[in-house]
Coordinates of C-alpha atoms in Angstrom, one line a residue:
X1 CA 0.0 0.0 0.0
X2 CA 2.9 2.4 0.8
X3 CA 5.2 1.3 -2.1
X4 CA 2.0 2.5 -4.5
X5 CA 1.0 5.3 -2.8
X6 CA 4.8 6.7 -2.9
X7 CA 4.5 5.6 -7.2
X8 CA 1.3 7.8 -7.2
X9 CA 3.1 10.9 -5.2
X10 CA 5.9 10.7 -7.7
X11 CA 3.9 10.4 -10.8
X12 CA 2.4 13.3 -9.5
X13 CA 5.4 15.3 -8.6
X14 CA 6.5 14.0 -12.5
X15 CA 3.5 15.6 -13.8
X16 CA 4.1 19.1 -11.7
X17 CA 7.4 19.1 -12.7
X18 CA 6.5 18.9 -16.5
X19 CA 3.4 21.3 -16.2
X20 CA 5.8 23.7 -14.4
X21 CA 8.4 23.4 -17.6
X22 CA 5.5 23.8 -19.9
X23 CA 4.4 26.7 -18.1
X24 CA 7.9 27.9 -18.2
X25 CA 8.4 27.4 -21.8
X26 CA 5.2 29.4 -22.6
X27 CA 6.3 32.3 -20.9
X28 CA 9.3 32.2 -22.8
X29 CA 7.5 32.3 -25.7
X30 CA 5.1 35.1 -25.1
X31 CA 8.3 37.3 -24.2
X32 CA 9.4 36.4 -27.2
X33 CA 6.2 37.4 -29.5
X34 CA 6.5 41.3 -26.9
X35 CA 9.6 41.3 -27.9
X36 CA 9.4 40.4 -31.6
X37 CA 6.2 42.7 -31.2
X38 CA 7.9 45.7 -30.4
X39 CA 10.4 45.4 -32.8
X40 CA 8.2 45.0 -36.0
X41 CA 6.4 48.3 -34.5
X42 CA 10.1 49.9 -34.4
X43 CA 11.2 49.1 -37.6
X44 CA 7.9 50.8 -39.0
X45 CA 7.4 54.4 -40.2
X46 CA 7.8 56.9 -37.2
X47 CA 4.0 58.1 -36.9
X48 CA 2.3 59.4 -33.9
X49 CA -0.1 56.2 -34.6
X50 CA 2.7 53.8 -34.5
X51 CA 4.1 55.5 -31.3
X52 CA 0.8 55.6 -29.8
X53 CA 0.3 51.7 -30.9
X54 CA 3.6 50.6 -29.3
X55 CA 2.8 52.4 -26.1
X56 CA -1.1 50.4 -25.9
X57 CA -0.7 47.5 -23.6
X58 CA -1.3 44.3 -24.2
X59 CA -4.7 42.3 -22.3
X60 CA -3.0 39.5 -20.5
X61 CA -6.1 38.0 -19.8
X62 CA -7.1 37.9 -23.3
X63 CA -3.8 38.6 -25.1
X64 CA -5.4 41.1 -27.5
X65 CA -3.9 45.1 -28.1
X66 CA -6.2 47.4 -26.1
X67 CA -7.6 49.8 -28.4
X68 CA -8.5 53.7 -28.2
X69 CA -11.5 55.7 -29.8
X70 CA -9.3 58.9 -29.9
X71 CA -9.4 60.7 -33.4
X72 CA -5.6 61.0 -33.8
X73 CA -5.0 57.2 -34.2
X74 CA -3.2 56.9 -38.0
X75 CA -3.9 53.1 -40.0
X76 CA -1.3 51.1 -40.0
X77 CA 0.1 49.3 -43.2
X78 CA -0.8 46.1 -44.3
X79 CA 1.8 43.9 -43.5
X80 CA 2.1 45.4 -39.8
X81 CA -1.3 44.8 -38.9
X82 CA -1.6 41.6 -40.1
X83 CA 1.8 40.7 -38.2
X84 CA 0.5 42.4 -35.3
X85 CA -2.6 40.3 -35.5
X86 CA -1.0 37.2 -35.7
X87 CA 1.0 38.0 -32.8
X88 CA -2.1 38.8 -30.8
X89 CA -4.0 35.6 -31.6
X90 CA -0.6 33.8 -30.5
X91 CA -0.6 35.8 -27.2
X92 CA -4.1 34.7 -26.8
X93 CA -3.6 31.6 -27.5
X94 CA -0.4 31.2 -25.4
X95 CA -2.5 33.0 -22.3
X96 CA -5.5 30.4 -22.8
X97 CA -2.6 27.5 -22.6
X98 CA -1.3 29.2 -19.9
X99 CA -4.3 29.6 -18.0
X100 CA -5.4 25.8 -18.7
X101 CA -2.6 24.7 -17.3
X102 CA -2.4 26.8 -14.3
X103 CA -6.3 25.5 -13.4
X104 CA -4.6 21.8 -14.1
X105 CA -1.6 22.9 -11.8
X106 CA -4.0 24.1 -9.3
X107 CA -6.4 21.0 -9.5
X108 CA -3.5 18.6 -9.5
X109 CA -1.3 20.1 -6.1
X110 CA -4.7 20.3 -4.6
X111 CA -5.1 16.5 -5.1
X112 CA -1.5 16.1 -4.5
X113 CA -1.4 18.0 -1.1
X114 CA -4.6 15.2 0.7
X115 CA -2.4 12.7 -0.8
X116 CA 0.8 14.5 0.5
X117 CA -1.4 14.7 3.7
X118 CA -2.3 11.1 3.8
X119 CA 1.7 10.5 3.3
X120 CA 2.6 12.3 6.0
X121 CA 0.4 11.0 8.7
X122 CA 1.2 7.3 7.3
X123 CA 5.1 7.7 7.4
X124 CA 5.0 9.3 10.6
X125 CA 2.8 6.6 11.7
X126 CA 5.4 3.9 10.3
X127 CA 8.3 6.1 11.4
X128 CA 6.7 6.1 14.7
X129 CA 6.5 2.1 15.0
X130 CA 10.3 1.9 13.4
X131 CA 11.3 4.0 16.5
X132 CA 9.3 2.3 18.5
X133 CA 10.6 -1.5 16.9
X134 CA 14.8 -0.1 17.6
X135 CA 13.8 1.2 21.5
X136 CA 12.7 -2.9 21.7
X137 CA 15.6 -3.6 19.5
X138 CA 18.0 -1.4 22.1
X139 CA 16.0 -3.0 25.2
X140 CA 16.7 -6.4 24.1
X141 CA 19.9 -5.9 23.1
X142 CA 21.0 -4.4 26.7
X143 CA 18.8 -7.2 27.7
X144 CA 21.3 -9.5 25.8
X145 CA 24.4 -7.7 26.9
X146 CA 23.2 -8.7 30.3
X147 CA 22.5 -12.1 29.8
X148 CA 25.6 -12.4 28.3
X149 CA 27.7 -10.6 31.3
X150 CA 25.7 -13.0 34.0
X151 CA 26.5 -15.8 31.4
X152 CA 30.5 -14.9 32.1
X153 CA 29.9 -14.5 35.3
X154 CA 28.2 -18.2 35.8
X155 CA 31.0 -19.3 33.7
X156 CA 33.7 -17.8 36.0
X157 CA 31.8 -19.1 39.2
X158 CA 31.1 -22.6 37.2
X159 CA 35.1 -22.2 36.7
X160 CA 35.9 -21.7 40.8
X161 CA 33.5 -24.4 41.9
X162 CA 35.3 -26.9 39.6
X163 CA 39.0 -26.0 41.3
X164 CA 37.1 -26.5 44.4
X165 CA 35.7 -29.0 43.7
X166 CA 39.6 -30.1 42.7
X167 CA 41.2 -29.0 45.9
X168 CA 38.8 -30.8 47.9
X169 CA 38.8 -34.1 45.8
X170 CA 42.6 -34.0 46.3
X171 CA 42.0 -32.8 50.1
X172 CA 40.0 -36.2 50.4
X173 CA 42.3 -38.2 48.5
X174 CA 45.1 -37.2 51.1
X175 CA 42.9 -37.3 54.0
X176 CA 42.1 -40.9 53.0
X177 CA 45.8 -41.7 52.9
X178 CA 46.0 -40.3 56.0
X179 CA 43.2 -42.1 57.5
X180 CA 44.6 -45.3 56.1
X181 CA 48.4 -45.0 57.4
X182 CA 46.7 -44.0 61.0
X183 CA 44.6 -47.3 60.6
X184 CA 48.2 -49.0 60.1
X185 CA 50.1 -47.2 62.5
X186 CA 47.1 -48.1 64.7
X187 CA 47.3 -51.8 64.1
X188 CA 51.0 -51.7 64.1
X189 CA 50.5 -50.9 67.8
X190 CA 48.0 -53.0 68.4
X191 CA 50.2 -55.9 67.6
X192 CA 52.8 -54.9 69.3
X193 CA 50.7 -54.2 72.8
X194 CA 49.6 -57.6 72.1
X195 CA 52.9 -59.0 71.2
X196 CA 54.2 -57.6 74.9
X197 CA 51.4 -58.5 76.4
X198 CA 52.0 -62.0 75.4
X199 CA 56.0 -62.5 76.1
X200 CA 55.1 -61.0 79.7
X201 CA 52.6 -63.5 79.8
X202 CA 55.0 -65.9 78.7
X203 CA 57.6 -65.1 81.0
X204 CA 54.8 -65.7 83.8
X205 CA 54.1 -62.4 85.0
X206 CA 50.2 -62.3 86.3
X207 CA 50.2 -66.4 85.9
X208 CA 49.9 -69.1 88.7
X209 CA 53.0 -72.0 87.6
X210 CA 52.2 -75.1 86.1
X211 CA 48.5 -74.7 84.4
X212 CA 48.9 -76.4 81.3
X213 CA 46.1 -75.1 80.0
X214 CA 47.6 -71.2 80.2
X215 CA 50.7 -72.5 78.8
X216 CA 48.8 -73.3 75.9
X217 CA 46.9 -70.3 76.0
X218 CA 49.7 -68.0 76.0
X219 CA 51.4 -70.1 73.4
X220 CA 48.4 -69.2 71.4
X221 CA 48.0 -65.7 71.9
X222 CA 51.9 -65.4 71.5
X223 CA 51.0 -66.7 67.7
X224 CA 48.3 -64.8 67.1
X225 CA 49.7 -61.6 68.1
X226 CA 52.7 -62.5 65.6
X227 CA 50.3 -63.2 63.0
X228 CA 48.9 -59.7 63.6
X229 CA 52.0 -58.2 63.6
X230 CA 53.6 -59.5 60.4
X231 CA 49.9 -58.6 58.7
X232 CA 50.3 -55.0 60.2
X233 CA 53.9 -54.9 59.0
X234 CA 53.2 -56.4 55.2
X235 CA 49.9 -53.6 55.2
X236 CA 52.4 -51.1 56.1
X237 CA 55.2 -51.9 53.7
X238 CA 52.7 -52.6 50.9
X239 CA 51.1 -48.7 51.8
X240 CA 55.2 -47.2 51.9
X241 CA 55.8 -48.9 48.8
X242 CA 52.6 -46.8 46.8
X243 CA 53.6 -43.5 48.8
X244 CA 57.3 -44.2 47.5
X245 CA 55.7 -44.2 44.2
X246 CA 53.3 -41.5 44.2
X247 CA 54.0 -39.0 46.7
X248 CA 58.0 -38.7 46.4
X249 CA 57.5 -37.0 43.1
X250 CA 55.4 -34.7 44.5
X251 CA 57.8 -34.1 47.5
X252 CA 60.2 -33.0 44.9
X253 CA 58.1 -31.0 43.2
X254 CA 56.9 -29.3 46.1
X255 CA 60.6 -28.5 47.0
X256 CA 61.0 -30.3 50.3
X257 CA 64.4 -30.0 51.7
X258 CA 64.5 -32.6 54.3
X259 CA 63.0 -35.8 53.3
X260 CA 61.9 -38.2 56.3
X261 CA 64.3 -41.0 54.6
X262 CA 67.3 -38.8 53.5
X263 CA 69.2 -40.3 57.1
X264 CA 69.8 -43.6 55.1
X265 CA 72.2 -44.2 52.3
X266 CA 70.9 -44.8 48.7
X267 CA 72.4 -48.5 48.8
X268 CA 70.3 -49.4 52.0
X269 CA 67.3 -47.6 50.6
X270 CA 67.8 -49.8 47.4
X271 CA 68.1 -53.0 49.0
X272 CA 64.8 -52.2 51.1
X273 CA 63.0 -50.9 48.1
X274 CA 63.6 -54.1 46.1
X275 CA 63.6 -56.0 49.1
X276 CA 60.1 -55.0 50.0
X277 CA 59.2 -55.3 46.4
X278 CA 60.7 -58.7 45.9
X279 CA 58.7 -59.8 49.1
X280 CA 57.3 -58.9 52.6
X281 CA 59.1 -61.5 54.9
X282 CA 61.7 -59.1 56.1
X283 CA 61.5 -57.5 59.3
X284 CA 59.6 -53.8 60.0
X285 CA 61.5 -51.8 61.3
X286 CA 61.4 -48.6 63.6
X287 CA 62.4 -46.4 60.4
X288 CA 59.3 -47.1 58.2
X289 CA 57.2 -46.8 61.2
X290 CA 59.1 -43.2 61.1
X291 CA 58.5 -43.0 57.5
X292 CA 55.2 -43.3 57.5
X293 CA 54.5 -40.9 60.3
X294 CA 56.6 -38.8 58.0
X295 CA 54.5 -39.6 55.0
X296 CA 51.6 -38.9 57.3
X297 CA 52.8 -35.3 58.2
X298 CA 53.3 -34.3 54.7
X299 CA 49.7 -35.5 53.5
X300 CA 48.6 -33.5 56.1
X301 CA 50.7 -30.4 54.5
X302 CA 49.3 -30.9 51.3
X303 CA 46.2 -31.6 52.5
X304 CA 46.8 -27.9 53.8
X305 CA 48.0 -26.5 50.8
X306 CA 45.3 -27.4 48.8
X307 CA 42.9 -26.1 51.1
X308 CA 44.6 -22.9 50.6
X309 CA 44.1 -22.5 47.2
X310 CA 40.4 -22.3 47.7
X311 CA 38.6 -19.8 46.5
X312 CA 35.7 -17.3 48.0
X313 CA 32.3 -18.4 45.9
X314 CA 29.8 -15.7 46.2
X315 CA 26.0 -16.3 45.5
X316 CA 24.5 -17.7 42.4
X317 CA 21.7 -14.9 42.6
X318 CA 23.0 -12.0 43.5
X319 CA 25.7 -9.7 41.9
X320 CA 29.0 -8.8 43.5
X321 CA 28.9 -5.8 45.1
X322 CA 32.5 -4.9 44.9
X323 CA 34.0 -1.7 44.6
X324 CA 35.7 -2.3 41.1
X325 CA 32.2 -4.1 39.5
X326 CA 29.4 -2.0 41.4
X327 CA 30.2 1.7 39.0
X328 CA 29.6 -0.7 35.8
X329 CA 26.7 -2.3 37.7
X330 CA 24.9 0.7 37.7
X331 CA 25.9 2.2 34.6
X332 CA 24.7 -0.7 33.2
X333 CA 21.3 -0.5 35.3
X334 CA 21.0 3.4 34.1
X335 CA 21.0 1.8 30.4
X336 CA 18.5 -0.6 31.2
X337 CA 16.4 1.8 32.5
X338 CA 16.5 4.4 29.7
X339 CA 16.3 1.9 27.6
X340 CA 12.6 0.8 29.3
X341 CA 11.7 4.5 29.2
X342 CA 13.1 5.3 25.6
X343 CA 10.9 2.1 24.6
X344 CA 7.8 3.2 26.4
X345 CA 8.0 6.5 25.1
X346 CA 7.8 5.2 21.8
X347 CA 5.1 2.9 22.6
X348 CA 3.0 6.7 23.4
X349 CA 4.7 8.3 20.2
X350 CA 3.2 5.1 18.1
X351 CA -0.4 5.1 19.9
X352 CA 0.0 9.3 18.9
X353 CA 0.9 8.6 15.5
X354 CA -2.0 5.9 15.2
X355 CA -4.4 8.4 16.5
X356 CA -3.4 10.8 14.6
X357 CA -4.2 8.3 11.5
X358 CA -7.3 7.8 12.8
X359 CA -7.9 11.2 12.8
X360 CA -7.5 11.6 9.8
X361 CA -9.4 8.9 8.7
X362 CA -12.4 10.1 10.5
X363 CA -11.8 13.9 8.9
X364 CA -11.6 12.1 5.7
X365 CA -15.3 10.1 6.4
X366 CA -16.8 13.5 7.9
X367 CA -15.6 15.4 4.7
X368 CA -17.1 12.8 2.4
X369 CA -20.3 12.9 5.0
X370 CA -20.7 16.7 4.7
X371 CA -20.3 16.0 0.9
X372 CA -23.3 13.8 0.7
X373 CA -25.2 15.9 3.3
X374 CA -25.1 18.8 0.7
X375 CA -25.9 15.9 -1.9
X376 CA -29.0 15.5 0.1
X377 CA -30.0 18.8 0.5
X378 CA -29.6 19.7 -3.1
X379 CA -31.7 16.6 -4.1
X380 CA -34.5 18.0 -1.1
X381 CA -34.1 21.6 -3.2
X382 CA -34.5 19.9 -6.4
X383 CA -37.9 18.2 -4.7
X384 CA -39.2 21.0 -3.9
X385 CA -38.8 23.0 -6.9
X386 CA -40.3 19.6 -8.3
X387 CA -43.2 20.1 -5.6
X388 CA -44.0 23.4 -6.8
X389 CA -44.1 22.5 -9.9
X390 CA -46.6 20.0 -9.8
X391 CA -48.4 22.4 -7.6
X392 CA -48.3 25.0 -10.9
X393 CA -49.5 22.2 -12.8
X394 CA -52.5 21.5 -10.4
X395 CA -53.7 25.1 -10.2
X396 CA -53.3 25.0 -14.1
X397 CA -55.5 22.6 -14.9
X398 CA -58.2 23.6 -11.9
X399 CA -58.2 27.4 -13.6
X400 CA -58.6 25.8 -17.4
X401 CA -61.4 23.4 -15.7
X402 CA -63.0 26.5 -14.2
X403 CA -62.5 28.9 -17.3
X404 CA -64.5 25.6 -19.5
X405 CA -67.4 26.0 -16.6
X406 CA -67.0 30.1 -16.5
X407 CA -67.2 29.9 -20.1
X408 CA -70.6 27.6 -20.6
X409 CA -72.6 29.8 -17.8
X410 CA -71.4 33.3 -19.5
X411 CA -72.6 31.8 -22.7
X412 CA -76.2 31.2 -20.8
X413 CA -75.5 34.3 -19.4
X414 CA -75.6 35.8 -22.7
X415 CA -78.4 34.2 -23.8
X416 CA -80.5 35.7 -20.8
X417 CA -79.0 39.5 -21.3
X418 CA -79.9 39.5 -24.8
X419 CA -83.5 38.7 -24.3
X420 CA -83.6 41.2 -21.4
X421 CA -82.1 43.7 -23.9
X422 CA -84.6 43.1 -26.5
X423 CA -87.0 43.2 -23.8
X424 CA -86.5 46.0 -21.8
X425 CA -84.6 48.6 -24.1
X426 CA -84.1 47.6 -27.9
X427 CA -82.2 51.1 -28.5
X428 CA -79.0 49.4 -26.8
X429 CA -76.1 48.5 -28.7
X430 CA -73.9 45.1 -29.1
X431 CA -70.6 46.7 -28.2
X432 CA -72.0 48.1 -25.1
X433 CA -73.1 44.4 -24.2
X434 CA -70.1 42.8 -24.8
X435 CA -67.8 45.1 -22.8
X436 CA -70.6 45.0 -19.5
X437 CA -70.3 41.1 -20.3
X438 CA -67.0 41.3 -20.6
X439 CA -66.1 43.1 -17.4
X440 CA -68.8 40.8 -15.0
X441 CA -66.8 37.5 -16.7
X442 CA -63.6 39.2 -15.7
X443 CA -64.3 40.2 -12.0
X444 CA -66.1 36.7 -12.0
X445 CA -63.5 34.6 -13.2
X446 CA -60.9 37.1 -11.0
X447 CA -62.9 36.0 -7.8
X448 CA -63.1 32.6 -8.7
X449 CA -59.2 32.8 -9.1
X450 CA -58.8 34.3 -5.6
X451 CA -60.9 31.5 -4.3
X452 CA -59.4 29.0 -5.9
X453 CA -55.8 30.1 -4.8
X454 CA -57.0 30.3 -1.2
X455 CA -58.3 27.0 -1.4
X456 CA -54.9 25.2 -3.0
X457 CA -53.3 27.3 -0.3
X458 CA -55.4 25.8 2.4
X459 CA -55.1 22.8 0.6
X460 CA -51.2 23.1 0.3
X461 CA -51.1 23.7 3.8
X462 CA -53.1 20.9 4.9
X463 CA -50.9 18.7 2.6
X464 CA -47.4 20.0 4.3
X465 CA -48.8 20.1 8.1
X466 CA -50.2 16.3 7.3
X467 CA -46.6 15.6 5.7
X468 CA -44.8 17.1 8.6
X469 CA -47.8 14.9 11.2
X470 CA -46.5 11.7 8.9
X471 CA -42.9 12.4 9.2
X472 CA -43.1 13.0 13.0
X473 CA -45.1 9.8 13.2
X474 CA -43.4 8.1 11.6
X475 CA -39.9 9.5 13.4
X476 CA -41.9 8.4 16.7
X477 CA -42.6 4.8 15.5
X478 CA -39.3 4.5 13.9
X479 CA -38.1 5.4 17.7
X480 CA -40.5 3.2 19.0
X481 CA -39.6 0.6 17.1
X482 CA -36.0 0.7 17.8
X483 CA -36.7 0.9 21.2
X484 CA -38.9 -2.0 20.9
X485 CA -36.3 -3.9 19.3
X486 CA -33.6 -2.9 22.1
X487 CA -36.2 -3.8 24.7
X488 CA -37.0 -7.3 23.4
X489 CA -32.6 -7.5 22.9
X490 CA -32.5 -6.8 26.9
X491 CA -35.6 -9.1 27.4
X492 CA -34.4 -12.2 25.1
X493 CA -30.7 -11.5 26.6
X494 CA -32.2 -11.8 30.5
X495 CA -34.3 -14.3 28.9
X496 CA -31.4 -16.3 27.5
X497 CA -29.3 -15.6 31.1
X498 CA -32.5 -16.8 33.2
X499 CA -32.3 -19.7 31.0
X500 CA -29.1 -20.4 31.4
X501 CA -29.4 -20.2 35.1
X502 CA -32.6 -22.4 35.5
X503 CA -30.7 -24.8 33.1
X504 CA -27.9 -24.7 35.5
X505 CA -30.2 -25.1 38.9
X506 CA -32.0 -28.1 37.2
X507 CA -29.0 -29.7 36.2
X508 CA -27.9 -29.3 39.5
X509 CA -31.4 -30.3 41.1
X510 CA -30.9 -33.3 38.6
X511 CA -27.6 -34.2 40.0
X512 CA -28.6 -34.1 43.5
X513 CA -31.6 -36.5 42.9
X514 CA -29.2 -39.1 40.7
X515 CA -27.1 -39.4 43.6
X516 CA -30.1 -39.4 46.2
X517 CA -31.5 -42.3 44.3
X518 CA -28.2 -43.9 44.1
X519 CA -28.0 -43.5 47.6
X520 CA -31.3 -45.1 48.0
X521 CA -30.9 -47.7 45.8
X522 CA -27.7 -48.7 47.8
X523 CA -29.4 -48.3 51.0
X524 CA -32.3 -50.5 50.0
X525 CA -29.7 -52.9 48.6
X526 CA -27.9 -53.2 51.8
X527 CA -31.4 -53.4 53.4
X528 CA -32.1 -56.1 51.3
X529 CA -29.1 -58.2 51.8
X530 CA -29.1 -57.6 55.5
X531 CA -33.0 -59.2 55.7
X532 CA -31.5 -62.0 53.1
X533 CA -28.7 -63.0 55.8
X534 CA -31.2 -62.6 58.4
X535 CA -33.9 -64.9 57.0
X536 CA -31.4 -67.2 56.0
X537 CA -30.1 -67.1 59.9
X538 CA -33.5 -67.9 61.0
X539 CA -34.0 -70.7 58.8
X540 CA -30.8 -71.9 59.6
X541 CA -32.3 -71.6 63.4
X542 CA -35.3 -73.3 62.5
X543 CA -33.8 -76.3 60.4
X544 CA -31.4 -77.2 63.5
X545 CA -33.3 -79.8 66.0
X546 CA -33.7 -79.0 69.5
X547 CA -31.7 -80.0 72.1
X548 CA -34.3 -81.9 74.2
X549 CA -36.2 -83.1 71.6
X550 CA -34.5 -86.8 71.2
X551 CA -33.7 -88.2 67.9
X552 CA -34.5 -90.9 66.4

């Protein structure tokens, strides 16, 4: 619709443009004929006529020489005034063209101004909605920008709870260690406690002499405590052996100066390495216990490290409110906000420009209703005149009627006169007779006229007050009638909402009965069932003999 409508507003501005360089060209060209004009009149013989020719001025309107009735105007030759004519009929002609096309100039901008009009108000109505489409455009794209910083942001806190979550896997991966080489250190002594316990035993300290039976006792214990102790001893060479392998790399790494095993030389701590590798039969001694208290101690500083390199998690939900983020915070609030008011504000400048369209659109429909108002009342005008008409032709043919009746009783009037005449006095003359006839038909036929006007006047009058009386009446029924119509719409409406209602009570009403006769017809089942059992109890009462009656 806006692609044509901008085609018809440059056709237009296409035809202007041409009708303007028509225009131009024609004034060209009647300068030229002054000109040309003025010099034929020049070149001429110097008379006082010629001067007086050249100084006439030409009709612009018409194009034509104005002329003077003086006395001292001299002909001109032949060839000038027949020139000079021919340029006059051009000048007319050219000021006929040029007035046709300024009534087509001034007929065509008029058109083009409503449609310039109508242009206006729909490109300020779609430039209102484009402003209004980039303020949503700008709120979603701070919107987005937002998104997207909270989206780093999760990333970055996504990033610190996985190196947590790191540092305290590895924290529980050494405090499991830990736990385990307390768990051997704590059997270690164990076994030994028991191990003591038994050589005191052995040696008879806290046992009465010769009981077999604690000799064998103690002889078992003794065993079992050795069996505890070289289980405790392989568990805790087996657990050296995988810290030797995974935590002495890390004690170099982590730049330990003193290692708990540094005291013994590389050979011994060869032999024991491949010793304890080869197999676990040789003895534990106090060293690895001190190793492993060692390895204990430095779990528990890694275990330490790791918790210091932890970092401080702040809240899902809520922004940091640092000193460094919260200026951008509420910079970036600011935007968002003027970005909500920049997009409301073209949400009111759209709803203006839409009024404004509407506007126009109801200007256009009250023009177009005033148009066929005036329609209207120049068909009522033409009615009227139609009215009267008929009115002229009703008086008409009542005054020819009457003049046909006026006519026959003159003629009997004649008759009578001319008998009284003969009569009465025969010395009267004809012309005398007709003129006193004459004048009687005249003031007859003149008062019949007057009566007969006052009657189609009454009659006139009766016809427009009983036209006005039908109008009325039938203004009044019409209002009647619609008010009929709007009372039987409120009536058939409260009908249709009673209905609705009592179809919604009796539905209900219905309800209510279905499940009060179900409830019935459950009760009366029940009842029924319960007086089944019971006369089935009583003829099971009667059917059973007494017990004195004696059977035979």
């Amino acid at each position: 619709m806006l692609c044509s409508k901008e085609e018809e507003l440059n056709r237009t501005k296409a035809a202007v443009h041409a009708i303007r360089e028509e225009r131009d060209r024609l004034r060209r060209r009647v300068r030229e004929l002054q000109t040309r004009l003025q010099s034929v009149q020049a070149t001429g013989p110097s008379s006082p006529g010629r001067l007086a020719s050249t100084n006439r001025p030409v009709n612009p309107s018409t194009g034509e020489l104005s002329t003077s009735s003086s006395s001292n105007d001299i002909p001109i030759a032949k060839v000038s005034s027949s020139v000079a004519e021919h340029l006059a009929h051009s000048l007319q002609d050219c000021s006929n063209i040029q007035e046709i096309f300024q009534t087509l100039y001034s007929h065509g901008s008029a058109i083009s101004e409503s449609k310039i009009r109508e242009f206006e108000v729909e490109t300020e109505r779609l430039n209102s909605r484009i402003e209004h489409l980039k303020s949503q455009n700008d709120l979603l794209t701070i919107t987005l920008e937002e998104c997207k910083s909270n989206a780093e942001r999760m990333s970055m806190l996504v990033g610190k709870y996985e190196s947590n979550a790191t540092a305290l896997r590895l924290a529980l991966q050494y405090s499991e260690q830990c736990i385990e080489a307390y768990e051997l250190l704590l059997a270690l002594a164990e076994s030994e406690q028991s191990l003591i316990l038994g050589q005191f035993r052995a040696a008879g300290v806290g046992s009465s002499p010769g009981d077999q039976s604690g000799d064998e006792n103690i002889t078992q214990m003794l065993k079992r405590a050795h069996d505890c102790r070289k289980t405790a001893e392989n568990a805790a060479k087996a657990l050296l052996m995988k810290l030797d392998g995974s935590c002495g790399g890390a004690f170099a790494v982590a730049g330990c100066s003193v290692q708990p095993w540094e005291s013994l030389s590389s050979n011994s701590h060869t032999s024991t390495t491949s010793s304890t590798a080869s197999s676990c039969d040789t003895e534990f001694t106090k060293e690895d216990e001190q190793r492993l208290k060692d390895y204990i101690q430095q779990l528990k500083n890694d275990r330490a490290a790791v918790k210091l390199t932890m970092l401080e998690l702040e809240s899902i939900h809520i922004d940091p409110l640092s000193y460094d983020v919260k200026p951008r915070g509420d910079s970036q609030r600011l935007d968002l906000e003027n970005a909500v008011l920049m997009q409301e504000l073209m949400a009111m400048k759209e709803e203006m420009a839409e009024l404004k369209a509407q506007l126009y659109l109801l200007e256009k429909e009250k023009k177009a209703l005033e148009l066929k108002l005036s329609t209207r009342e120049a068909q009522e005008q033409a009615y009227l005149v139609h009215i009267e008409h008929l009115k002229s032709e009703v008086e008409e043919h009542k005054e020819q009627r009457m003049r046909s009746l006026s006519s026959t009783s003159s003629g009997g009037k004649d008759k009578c006169s001319k008998e009284c005449a003969d009569t009465a006095s025969p010395a009267l003359s004809m012309a005398d007779l007709r003129t006193t006839c004459s004048d009687s038909e005249l003031a007859a036929e003149f008062a019949n006229a007057i009566r007969r006007e006052k009657k189609l006047k009454a009659r006139v009058q009766e016809l427009v007050s009983a036209l006005e009386r039908l109008t009325k009446s039938s203004e009044i029924r019409h209002q009647q009638s619609a008010e009929f119509v709007n009372d039987l719409k409120r009536a058939n409406s409260n009908l249709v909402a009673a209905y609705e209602k009592a179809k919604k009570k009796h539905q209900n009403k219905l309800k209510k009965l279905e499940s009060q006769m179900m409830a019935m017809v459950e009760r009366h089942e029940t009842q029924v069932r319960m007086l089944k059992q019971r006369i089935a109890l009583l003829e099971e009462e009667n059917s059973r003999p007494h017990t004195n009656e004696t059977s035979l």
